[in-house]
């Protein structure tokens, strides 16, 4: 996907170059309703050439360029998913835009299912690492320079940022543990056998996003942090079915806690 038209549009219409990008996952879009976002510059995905309309419930498809806790921030409410049939180049297009704009840090968030009863529904987990089971990689194809052809992923989720997120949670009286995020394509939820397999591989939660964005953000030279909102137990752990509406409901119940953590985290970031 050619991001040049979208990049030129943003350069002409945004009030500043943001230092930080926050990508809001399913049900966490309430942060985009804060007063700072409403007072900022709103850009809908449809204003950006090549960006289609959002089709997934819980994703509004808007960017808000605003002053947030005295930092220049872009809050992205919604994302494109591979399971929607979009090419991977579109899924990661916002990350390419942020990298070209000069964004330094990305905070990726998502709704995820727990792979064991060790994780509590309604809790927040800092992503320490991920396992890519999406069957593809967003860097396949000609290398997008100046990123390296073979980028190192050893410290993909920045250690200092992870510690800052945990500290921010502590200040908000929330214990944020760390864990490994397993990225799958969806859109079907996982089978009980898959949940067991992912747990055996070393995963803690599973979801349908984040992994491609994290890889490309790193490729673009940005620091990456991630938070998963645990919205459900994986298939087979409890004797109940999984429904996307329930995922959204749980995300919305914890959105206020997430906003407190995000504010504390951003307040302490030094550039």
CSV table of N, CA and C in Angstrom, one decimal, residues 2 5 40 49 54 58 92 119 130 144 177 217 220 222 232 251 257:
chain,number,residue,atom,x,y,z
A,2,UNK,N,0.5,2.2,-0.9
A,2,UNK,CA,1.3,3.5,-0.9
A,2,UNK,C,0.7,4.4,0.1
A,5,UNK,N,0.0,9.4,-0.1
A,5,UNK,CA,-1.1,10.4,0.0
A,5,UNK,C,-1.6,10.6,1.4
A,40,UNK,N,-8.8,18.1,20.6
A,40,UNK,CA,-7.8,18.0,19.6
A,40,UNK,C,-8.2,18.0,18.2
A,49,UNK,N,-6.5,8.6,2.1
A,49,UNK,CA,-6.6,7.9,0.8
A,49,UNK,C,-6.1,6.4,1.0
A,54,UNK,N,-14.1,1.5,8.8
A,54,UNK,CA,-14.0,0.4,9.8
A,54,UNK,C,-15.2,-0.5,9.8
A,58,UNK,N,-16.8,-1.8,18.0
A,58,UNK,CA,-15.8,-1.5,19.0
A,58,UNK,C,-14.6,-0.7,18.5
A,92,UNK,N,-0.9,-2.6,8.8
A,92,UNK,CA,0.3,-1.9,9.4
A,92,UNK,C,0.5,-0.5,8.9
A,119,UNK,N,-4.6,-16.0,34.8
A,119,UNK,CA,-4.9,-14.6,34.4
A,119,UNK,C,-6.4,-14.4,34.7
A,130,UNK,N,5.9,-11.7,22.2
A,130,UNK,CA,4.8,-12.3,21.5
A,130,UNK,C,5.2,-13.6,20.7
A,144,UNK,N,11.1,-2.1,3.2
A,144,UNK,CA,10.8,-0.6,3.3
A,144,UNK,C,11.9,0.1,4.0
A,177,UNK,N,0.7,-7.6,35.7
A,177,UNK,CA,1.7,-8.6,35.5
A,177,UNK,C,2.2,-8.6,34.0
A,217,UNK,N,6.3,-1.3,13.8
A,217,UNK,CA,6.8,-0.2,14.6
A,217,UNK,C,8.3,-0.3,15.0
A,220,UNK,N,10.3,0.5,12.0
A,220,UNK,CA,10.3,2.0,11.7
A,220,UNK,C,11.2,2.7,12.7
A,222,UNK,N,10.7,2.8,16.1
A,222,UNK,CA,9.9,3.3,17.3
A,222,UNK,C,10.1,2.4,18.5
A,232,UNK,N,-11.7,-12.6,28.5
A,232,UNK,CA,-12.4,-13.8,28.6
A,232,UNK,C,-11.3,-15.0,28.9
A,251,UNK,N,-14.1,-5.2,28.3
A,251,UNK,CA,-13.2,-4.1,28.0
A,251,UNK,C,-13.7,-2.8,28.5
A,257,UNK,N,-9.9,2.1,34.4
A,257,UNK,CA,-8.6,1.7,35.0
A,257,UNK,C,-7.5,1.8,34.0
